[in-house]
Short mmCIF file of C-alpha atoms in Angstrom, two decimals:
data_model
loop_
_atom_site.label_atom_id
_atom_site.label_comp_id
_atom_site.label_asym_id
_atom_site.label_seq_id
_atom_site.Cartn_x
_atom_site.Cartn_y
_atom_site.Cartn_z
CA MET A 121 68.47 132.27 134.98
CA ALA A 122 69.90 134.55 137.68
CA GLU A 123 70.42 133.18 141.19
CA GLN A 124 68.39 135.08 143.79
CA PHE A 125 69.86 136.59 146.98
CA ASP A 126 68.88 139.18 149.53
CA VAL A 127 72.39 140.68 149.54
CA VAL A 128 75.21 140.43 147.02
CA VAL A 129 78.63 141.62 148.16
CA ILE A 130 81.31 142.39 145.58
CA GLY A 131 84.74 142.07 147.18
CA GLY A 132 85.88 139.65 149.88
CA GLY A 133 88.27 141.82 151.88
CA PRO A 134 87.83 142.88 155.53
CA GLY A 135 84.88 145.05 154.56
CA GLY A 136 83.15 142.64 152.20
CA TYR A 137 83.43 139.39 154.11
CA VAL A 138 82.39 141.06 157.38
CA ALA A 139 79.38 142.61 155.63
CA ALA A 140 78.46 139.16 154.31
CA ILE A 141 78.73 137.57 157.75
CA ARG A 142 76.68 140.27 159.45
CA ALA A 143 73.98 140.16 156.77
CA SER A 144 73.77 136.39 157.20
CA GLN A 145 73.51 136.75 160.97
CA LEU A 146 70.54 139.04 160.37
CA GLY A 147 68.75 136.33 158.39
CA LYS A 148 69.66 137.38 154.86
CA LYS A 149 70.57 135.04 151.99
CA VAL A 150 74.01 136.28 150.96
CA ALA A 151 76.36 135.91 148.00
CA LEU A 152 79.98 137.07 148.04
CA VAL A 153 81.94 137.67 144.84
CA GLU A 154 85.74 137.70 145.12
CA ARG A 155 88.11 137.81 142.15
CA ALA A 156 91.34 136.75 143.87
CA HIS A 157 91.62 135.69 147.51
CA LEU A 158 89.18 135.76 150.43
CA GLY A 159 90.44 138.25 152.97
CA GLY A 160 91.44 140.73 150.29
CA ILE A 161 94.68 142.70 150.24
CA CYS A 162 94.72 143.11 154.03
CA LEU A 163 94.88 139.43 154.84
CA ASN A 164 96.83 138.25 151.80
CA TRP A 165 99.17 141.11 150.88
CA GLY A 166 98.85 143.72 153.61
CA CYS A 167 98.04 143.91 157.29
CA ILE A 168 98.59 140.29 158.31
CA PRO A 169 101.65 139.12 156.34
CA THR A 170 103.50 142.38 156.98
CA LYS A 171 102.99 141.94 160.72
CA ALA A 172 104.45 138.45 160.42
CA LEU A 173 107.52 139.92 158.69
CA LEU A 174 107.87 142.62 161.32
CA ARG A 175 107.61 140.05 164.09
CA SER A 176 110.52 138.11 162.60
CA ALA A 177 112.56 141.32 162.46
CA GLU A 178 111.62 142.15 166.04
CA ILE A 179 112.81 138.76 167.31
CA TYR A 180 116.00 139.03 165.25
CA HIS A 181 116.71 142.42 166.82
CA ALA A 182 116.11 141.03 170.32
CA MET A 183 118.44 138.09 169.64
CA LYS A 184 121.19 140.41 168.45
CA HIS A 185 120.88 142.41 171.66
CA ALA A 186 120.44 139.44 173.99
CA ASP A 187 123.38 140.59 176.13
CA GLN A 188 121.29 143.54 177.30
CA TYR A 189 119.08 141.02 179.09
CA GLY A 190 121.90 138.98 180.57
CA LEU A 191 121.61 136.39 177.80
CA SER A 192 123.94 135.12 175.12
CA ALA A 193 123.11 134.34 171.50
CA LYS A 194 125.99 133.62 169.15
CA ASP A 195 126.13 133.70 165.36
CA VAL A 196 122.65 135.21 165.06
CA SER A 197 121.45 135.23 161.46
CA PHE A 198 118.32 134.94 159.37
CA ASP A 199 117.13 133.20 156.22
CA ILE A 200 115.02 135.67 154.24
CA LYS A 201 113.33 132.86 152.31
CA LYS A 202 112.19 131.23 155.57
CA VAL A 203 111.08 134.60 156.95
CA VAL A 204 108.93 135.11 153.85
CA GLU A 205 107.71 131.50 154.01
CA ARG A 206 106.48 132.00 157.56
CA SER A 207 104.70 135.21 156.56
CA ARG A 208 102.94 133.50 153.65
CA GLY A 209 102.00 130.61 155.91
CA VAL A 210 100.35 132.97 158.39
CA SER A 211 98.41 134.55 155.54
CA ASP A 212 97.31 131.18 154.13
CA GLN A 213 96.13 130.04 157.55
CA MET A 214 94.00 133.13 158.02
CA LYS A 215 92.62 132.88 154.46
CA LYS A 216 91.42 129.33 155.17
CA GLY A 217 89.75 130.70 158.29
CA ILE A 218 87.73 133.15 156.19
CA GLY A 219 86.63 130.30 153.93
CA PHE A 220 85.45 128.40 157.00
CA LEU A 221 83.50 131.44 158.19
CA MET A 222 81.75 131.74 154.83
CA LYS A 223 80.61 128.12 155.06
CA LYS A 224 79.62 128.51 158.71
CA HIS A 225 77.39 131.49 157.90
CA LYS A 226 76.05 129.89 154.70
CA VAL A 227 77.44 132.61 152.45
CA THR A 228 77.64 131.47 148.82
CA VAL A 229 81.03 132.43 147.38
CA PHE A 230 81.56 133.09 143.67
CA GLU A 231 85.13 133.32 142.37
CA GLY A 232 85.28 135.97 139.69
CA ASN A 233 84.90 139.64 138.85
CA GLY A 234 81.62 141.18 139.95
CA ALA A 235 79.97 144.18 138.30
CA LEU A 236 76.59 145.89 138.35
CA ALA A 237 74.49 144.73 135.40
CA GLY A 238 71.24 146.60 135.87
CA LYS A 239 68.81 147.23 138.70
CA GLY A 240 69.59 144.72 141.47
CA LYS A 241 71.73 142.63 139.13
CA VAL A 242 75.36 141.52 139.31
CA SER A 243 77.32 139.81 136.55
CA VAL A 244 80.22 137.55 137.52
CA THR A 245 82.94 136.93 134.92
CA ASP A 246 86.41 135.43 134.80
CA ASN A 247 89.53 137.36 133.77
CA GLU A 248 88.76 136.65 130.10
CA LYS A 249 85.32 138.26 130.52
CA LYS A 250 83.64 134.86 130.23
CA LYS A 251 80.33 134.69 132.12
CA ILE A 252 80.43 132.65 135.34
CA ALA A 253 77.10 133.57 136.89
CA ASP A 254 74.24 136.07 136.93
CA LEU A 255 73.09 137.16 140.38
CA GLU A 256 70.19 139.22 141.63
CA GLY A 257 70.15 140.93 144.99
CA LYS A 258 67.68 143.16 146.77
CA ALA A 259 70.76 145.02 148.00
CA ILE A 260 74.29 145.14 146.62
CA ILE A 261 77.39 146.10 148.59
CA LEU A 262 80.50 147.28 146.71
CA ALA A 263 83.69 146.49 148.63
CA THR A 264 86.43 146.24 146.02
CA GLY A 265 89.22 147.96 147.95
CA ALA A 266 92.21 149.73 146.46
CA ARG A 267 95.57 149.16 144.79
CA ALA A 268 99.00 150.78 144.99
CA ARG A 269 99.36 154.14 143.27
CA ASN A 270 102.03 154.34 140.58
CA ILE A 271 103.99 157.46 139.65
CA PRO A 272 104.27 157.77 135.84
CA GLY A 273 107.77 156.82 134.76
CA MET A 274 108.52 155.22 138.13
CA GLU A 275 106.06 152.32 138.09
CA SER A 276 106.87 149.13 139.96
CA ASP A 277 108.41 146.53 137.65
CA GLY A 278 108.52 143.60 140.07
CA LYS A 279 112.32 143.43 140.04
CA LEU A 280 114.10 146.69 140.78
CA VAL A 281 111.15 148.88 141.75
CA TRP A 282 108.79 147.14 144.15
CA SER A 283 105.22 147.71 145.19
CA TYR A 284 104.14 146.33 148.57
CA ARG A 285 103.62 142.91 146.93
CA GLU A 286 107.20 142.46 145.80
CA ALA A 287 108.51 144.02 149.02
CA MET A 288 106.67 141.32 150.94
CA VAL A 289 108.26 138.38 149.13
CA PRO A 290 111.89 139.23 148.31
CA ASP A 291 113.91 136.32 146.93
CA ALA A 292 117.06 137.89 148.38
CA MET A 293 117.87 140.55 150.96
CA PRO A 294 118.86 143.86 149.31
CA LYS A 295 121.94 145.57 150.72
CA SER A 296 120.48 149.00 150.05
CA LEU A 297 116.94 150.27 149.65
CA LEU A 298 115.10 153.49 148.88
CA VAL A 299 111.54 153.88 150.16
CA MET A 300 109.38 156.51 148.48
CA GLY A 301 106.78 157.67 151.00
CA SER A 302 106.72 157.53 154.79
CA GLY A 303 103.10 156.68 155.44
CA ALA A 304 102.21 153.47 157.28
CA ILE A 305 103.14 151.15 154.39
CA GLY A 306 106.42 152.85 153.56
CA ILE A 307 107.69 153.24 157.10
CA GLU A 308 106.77 149.66 158.07
CA PHE A 309 108.81 148.26 155.18
CA ALA A 310 111.62 150.69 155.94
CA SER A 311 111.63 149.46 159.54
CA PHE A 312 111.60 145.79 158.51
CA TYR A 313 114.49 146.03 156.05
CA ASN A 314 116.50 148.38 158.26
CA THR A 315 116.23 145.97 161.20
CA LEU A 316 117.50 143.12 159.01
CA GLY A 317 120.54 145.15 158.03
CA ALA A 318 119.73 146.91 154.76
CA ASP A 319 120.99 150.45 154.23
CA VAL A 320 117.61 152.21 154.09
CA THR A 321 116.82 155.71 152.84
CA VAL A 322 113.30 157.15 153.12
CA VAL A 323 112.16 160.08 150.98
CA GLU A 324 109.06 161.97 152.11
CA MET A 325 107.38 164.82 150.26
CA GLN A 326 106.07 166.49 153.43
CA ASP A 327 108.26 168.20 156.03
CA ARG A 328 108.23 165.19 158.37
CA VAL A 329 107.74 161.45 158.34
CA MET A 330 104.29 159.99 158.99
CA PRO A 331 102.72 163.39 158.24
CA VAL A 332 99.18 162.42 159.30
CA GLU A 333 100.39 161.95 162.87
CA ASP A 334 100.76 164.58 165.57
CA GLU A 335 103.87 166.65 164.82
CA GLU A 336 105.48 165.92 168.18
CA ILE A 337 105.02 162.18 167.71
CA SER A 338 106.37 162.32 164.13
CA LYS A 339 109.52 164.09 165.29
CA PHE A 340 110.00 161.59 168.12
CA ALA A 341 109.61 158.67 165.72
CA GLN A 342 111.99 160.18 163.16
CA LYS A 343 114.73 160.58 165.77
CA ALA A 344 114.26 156.93 166.75
CA PHE A 345 114.44 155.80 163.10
CA GLU A 346 117.61 157.81 162.49
CA LYS A 347 119.16 156.46 165.68
CA GLN A 348 118.60 152.98 164.24
CA GLY A 349 120.57 153.95 161.13
CA MET A 350 117.76 154.92 158.77
CA LYS A 351 118.45 157.88 156.47
CA ILE A 352 115.43 160.17 156.13
CA ILE A 353 115.05 162.97 153.60
CA THR A 354 111.93 165.11 154.14
CA GLY A 355 110.53 167.93 152.04
CA ALA A 356 111.86 166.13 148.98
CA VAL A 357 110.63 164.27 145.90
CA VAL A 358 112.07 161.52 143.75
CA LYS A 359 112.33 163.11 140.32
CA ALA A 360 113.53 160.08 138.35
CA LEU A 361 114.69 156.48 138.62
CA LYS A 362 117.43 155.21 136.32
CA LYS A 363 117.63 151.43 136.24
CA ASP A 364 120.76 149.39 135.72
CA LYS A 365 121.12 145.60 135.65
CA ASN A 366 120.84 145.17 139.41
CA SER A 367 120.61 148.69 140.82
CA VAL A 368 118.62 151.89 140.59
CA THR A 369 119.90 155.45 140.69
CA ALA A 370 117.33 157.81 142.16
CA THR A 371 117.40 161.54 141.48
CA ILE A 372 116.09 163.32 144.58
CA VAL A 373 115.17 167.00 144.64
CA LYS A 374 115.17 168.95 147.92
CA ASP A 375 115.11 172.75 148.19
CA GLY A 376 115.73 172.99 144.45
CA LYS A 377 118.93 170.94 144.64
CA GLU A 378 119.39 167.51 143.11
CA GLN A 379 121.26 164.55 144.53
CA ASN A 380 121.65 161.03 143.21
CA ILE A 381 121.45 157.89 145.35
CA MET A 382 122.25 154.43 144.05
CA VAL A 383 120.41 151.51 145.69
CA GLU A 384 119.73 147.89 144.88
CA ARG A 385 115.94 148.19 145.21
CA VAL A 386 113.23 150.85 145.46
CA ILE A 387 109.89 150.49 147.25
CA SER A 388 107.11 152.75 145.99
CA ALA A 389 104.68 153.56 148.80
CA VAL A 390 103.09 156.76 147.56
CA GLY A 391 99.46 156.03 148.27
CA ILE A 392 96.61 153.98 146.89
CA VAL A 393 93.92 154.20 144.20
CA ALA A 394 90.36 152.97 144.72
CA ASN A 395 89.24 150.04 142.55
CA ILE A 396 86.12 151.59 141.06
CA GLU A 397 86.79 150.74 137.41
CA GLY A 398 84.85 147.91 135.83
CA LEU A 399 82.12 147.92 138.47
CA GLY A 400 79.39 148.89 136.03
CA LEU A 401 78.81 152.29 137.63
CA GLU A 402 78.02 153.81 134.24
CA GLY A 403 74.31 154.34 133.83
CA THR A 404 73.70 154.29 137.59
CA LYS A 405 73.16 157.16 139.99
CA VAL A 406 76.32 156.27 141.92
CA LYS A 407 78.38 159.43 142.35
CA THR A 408 82.17 159.56 142.47
CA GLU A 409 84.49 162.34 143.54
CA HIS A 410 88.29 162.40 143.39
CA GLY A 411 88.29 158.71 142.52
CA ARG A 412 86.10 157.53 145.39
CA ILE A 413 82.45 156.55 145.69
CA MET A 414 80.27 158.97 147.63
CA VAL A 415 78.06 157.48 150.37
CA ASP A 416 75.88 158.68 153.23
CA SER A 417 76.23 157.79 156.92
CA ASN A 418 74.68 154.37 156.26
CA CYS A 419 77.10 153.63 153.40
CA GLN A 420 74.35 154.09 150.80
CA THR A 421 75.24 155.42 147.37
CA ALA A 422 72.89 157.62 145.36
CA GLU A 423 71.71 154.47 143.53
CA PRO A 424 68.84 152.85 145.48
CA GLY A 425 69.84 149.48 146.89
CA VAL A 426 73.56 149.93 146.21
CA TYR A 427 76.01 150.42 149.09
CA ALA A 428 79.77 151.02 149.13
CA ILE A 429 82.25 150.42 151.94
CA GLY A 430 85.97 150.46 152.68
CA ASP A 431 88.79 151.96 150.64
CA ILE A 432 86.55 152.78 147.66
CA THR A 433 84.76 155.36 149.85
CA GLY A 434 87.94 157.22 150.80
CA ALA A 435 90.09 157.85 153.85
CA PRO A 436 90.94 156.57 156.31
CA TRP A 437 92.13 153.56 154.31
CA LEU A 438 92.02 151.08 157.16
CA ALA A 439 90.79 147.49 157.43
CA HIS A 440 88.95 148.12 160.69
CA LYS A 441 87.13 151.08 159.19
CA ALA A 442 86.05 148.89 156.25
CA SER A 443 84.83 146.12 158.56
CA HIS A 444 82.79 148.55 160.63
CA GLU A 445 81.24 150.03 157.49
CA GLY A 446 80.39 146.49 156.41
CA VAL A 447 78.43 146.02 159.63
CA ILE A 448 76.69 149.38 159.18
CA ALA A 449 75.64 148.55 155.61
CA ALA A 450 74.39 145.07 156.51
CA GLU A 451 72.43 146.36 159.49
CA HIS A 452 70.88 149.17 157.48
CA ILE A 453 69.80 146.71 154.79
CA ALA A 454 68.17 144.56 157.51
CA ASN A 455 66.54 147.60 159.21
CA ALA A 456 68.61 146.90 162.33
CA HIS A 457 69.15 150.62 163.02
CA PRO A 458 72.97 150.91 162.99
CA HIS A 459 74.80 153.72 164.73
CA ALA A 460 76.54 156.18 162.43
CA MET A 461 80.30 155.86 162.42
CA LYS A 462 82.37 158.66 163.93
CA ARG A 463 85.49 158.94 161.83
CA GLU A 464 87.28 160.88 164.55
CA ASN A 465 87.03 157.77 166.75
CA ILE A 466 88.90 155.52 164.32
CA ALA A 467 92.42 154.72 165.47
CA GLY A 468 95.41 154.55 163.17
CA CYS A 469 98.23 152.09 163.90
CA THR A 470 101.68 151.77 162.35
CA TYR A 471 103.80 148.74 163.27
CA CYS A 472 107.26 150.16 162.75
CA THR A 473 109.86 150.21 165.53
CA PRO A 474 108.91 152.11 167.59
CA GLN A 475 105.20 151.62 166.98
CA VAL A 476 102.94 154.64 166.43
CA ALA A 477 99.22 154.83 167.20
CA SER A 478 96.69 157.63 167.45
CA VAL A 479 93.03 158.54 167.62
CA GLY A 480 91.26 161.87 167.32
CA LEU A 481 92.64 165.34 166.70
CA THR A 482 96.30 166.27 166.60
CA GLU A 483 97.40 169.24 168.68
CA LYS A 484 97.58 171.42 165.57
CA ALA A 485 94.12 170.36 164.33
CA ALA A 486 92.57 170.95 167.76
CA LYS A 487 94.03 174.46 167.92
CA GLU A 488 92.80 175.22 164.41
CA LYS A 489 89.30 174.23 165.51
CA GLY A 490 89.50 176.84 168.26
CA TYR A 491 89.71 174.58 171.30
CA GLU A 492 91.41 175.71 174.47
CA LEU A 493 93.62 172.75 175.30
CA LYS A 494 94.92 170.78 178.22
CA ILE A 495 97.81 168.58 177.05
CA GLY A 496 99.44 165.77 179.01
CA ARG A 497 102.57 163.77 178.27
CA PHE A 498 104.25 160.82 179.89
CA PRO A 499 107.53 159.23 178.75
CA PHE A 500 108.13 155.48 178.62
CA MET A 501 111.28 155.91 180.71
CA GLY A 502 109.07 156.77 183.69
CA ASN A 503 107.18 153.46 183.48
CA GLY A 504 108.48 150.42 185.34
CA LYS A 505 107.11 147.86 182.87
CA ALA A 506 108.64 149.68 179.88
CA VAL A 507 112.05 149.80 181.55
CA ALA A 508 111.80 146.13 182.58
CA LEU A 509 110.96 145.21 178.98
CA GLY A 510 114.01 147.11 177.78
CA GLU A 511 111.74 149.54 175.91
CA PRO A 512 112.34 152.93 177.60
CA GLU A 513 111.89 155.04 174.45
CA GLY A 514 108.38 156.30 173.87
CA LEU A 515 105.75 158.88 174.69
CA VAL A 516 102.03 159.00 175.45
CA LYS A 517 100.34 162.32 174.68
CA THR A 518 96.74 163.23 175.45
CA ILE A 519 94.79 166.30 174.37
CA PHE A 520 91.67 167.51 176.22
CA ASP A 521 89.16 170.31 175.78
CA ALA A 522 90.01 172.58 178.72
CA LYS A 523 86.38 173.69 179.04
CA THR A 524 84.58 170.34 178.99
CA GLY A 525 87.22 167.73 179.77
CA GLU A 526 86.46 165.90 176.49
CA LEU A 527 89.29 163.75 175.16
CA LEU A 528 90.05 165.30 171.77
CA GLY A 529 93.00 163.15 170.80
CA ALA A 530 95.57 160.63 171.99
CA HIS A 531 98.93 160.07 170.32
CA LEU A 532 101.42 157.38 171.25
CA VAL A 533 104.85 156.22 170.13
CA GLY A 534 106.73 153.26 171.64
CA ALA A 535 106.47 149.55 172.31
CA GLU A 536 102.99 148.01 171.97
CA VAL A 537 101.18 151.33 171.61
CA THR A 538 99.05 149.75 168.86
CA GLU A 539 97.47 147.73 171.67
CA LEU A 540 97.28 150.61 174.18
CA VAL A 541 95.46 153.02 171.88
CA GLN A 542 92.20 151.05 172.06
CA GLY A 543 91.73 152.25 175.64
CA PHE A 544 91.56 155.80 174.36
CA VAL A 545 89.29 154.73 171.46
CA ILE A 546 86.78 153.30 173.95
CA GLY A 547 87.08 156.49 175.98
CA LYS A 548 86.25 158.63 172.98
CA GLN A 549 83.39 156.38 171.87
CA ALA A 550 81.91 156.43 175.37
CA GLU A 551 82.47 160.21 175.59
CA LEU A 552 84.50 159.91 178.78
CA THR A 553 86.03 163.00 180.34
CA GLU A 554 89.35 163.47 182.10
CA ALA A 555 87.59 162.71 185.40
CA ASP A 556 86.59 159.24 184.16
CA PHE A 557 90.15 158.41 183.13
CA MET A 558 91.52 159.74 186.41
CA ALA A 559 89.05 157.68 188.46
CA THR A 560 89.97 154.49 186.57
CA ILE A 561 92.38 152.15 188.35
CA PHE A 562 95.06 150.99 185.91
CA PRO A 563 96.81 147.71 186.84
CA HIS A 564 100.47 147.74 187.91
CA PRO A 565 102.95 147.06 186.46
CA THR A 566 101.64 147.65 182.94
CA LEU A 567 102.37 149.92 180.02
CA SER A 568 98.77 151.12 180.32
CA GLU A 569 99.70 153.09 183.45
CA MET A 570 101.27 155.64 181.11
CA MET A 571 97.82 156.36 179.71
CA HIS A 572 96.66 157.26 183.20
CA GLU A 573 99.74 159.36 183.92
CA SER A 574 99.39 161.27 180.66
CA VAL A 575 95.83 162.23 181.57
CA LEU A 576 96.93 163.24 185.05
CA ASP A 577 99.76 165.33 183.59
CA ALA A 578 97.30 167.29 181.43
CA TYR A 579 95.83 168.59 184.67
CA GLY A 580 99.07 168.98 186.62
CA ARG A 581 98.54 165.80 188.64
CA ALA A 582 101.13 163.34 187.27
CA LEU A 583 102.37 161.04 190.05
CA HIS A 584 105.52 159.57 188.55
CA MET A 585 107.05 162.51 186.73
#
């Protein structure tokens, strides 16, 4: 006999487990089905462990340049196995925290593969398709995330060609590395391995790295990466990978010309694919398009009582977007009248060195929409805190509607900008104008003062430039 629940969530990542918690808070009896690890890819093989790796690289870099701060550190080195061990430990700690939260909120967790099995029904099976449980829910939330995209003929093999999983747990430090793709995943791994001394080459299909970012910010970041020793080839594609015993020769095509590069390892970071297979969508009214599930502003699919959130609903493929959708879905199920999500108010953060963060329209996108613009910029070198930190390279750029004063976009590159960007996110969500930012008193000395100065500069009022 099927176990009865108000809400059944399939997928325990940052979208699914947050949806389960919020539904429980709203008085619903909730079941969560997770096939691998609570916390999903983000907590176990993505956002969290990669930040732990990058933190180790950041400290290593600071130690190697201790003399710049009047300090001395001799024979600085690292143990890649211990670096990885720390990263996995951080992930395990956070995973246990999610388990605690499930118990705290009385969410019943089922370990297995969940799939729709009829109206309001979910079947839970193990990897051998053996039945674990039958569940019934008045509402079902699909939150199964995504996986790494593979290029035919250049698939990750776990040894020479890595996906993000293998890149996160190397058993030895490669001397040379090719990264295919310069989105957030690719450029973060490129930054990590480059900082630890690998000879890193990045190949990007578009005409610049981090192509979703504002063009000015992308160019600034690329110069910084190249200054650090990274080799970057844009407007190019990897045509083929020829594997040897412990090396890979990559054939790269740019402007019709081929060149071969031999490296010890390759990281494939060419996008992701939504996990919509095996969910039992056949025979339902759930609609898919370009490999993603279509939903309305409340995360409802076309099948009554079935919701979908996170990566399976398309871009932006971000944990915080998934979590917010989880809240929206849970609140809609409980008739709690959620606010529709504004995708233009979702920030993107990349934790390379230097960091990159943004929210809203790029300069190009704003112009294409017909806005008359006021654009402000402020460099890190003009900020006392940035100079004191030894982080003078960076830029804060703000874009306003010249007619209304609306903040259309904010784009940042430099130290800790992934923390600064939230100030602009709140500004956009609250629909603040340039006058509100100008009237705000930013504490001194802080990096946040650059946010203020950038706004002032857009209107010819910068004080420190």
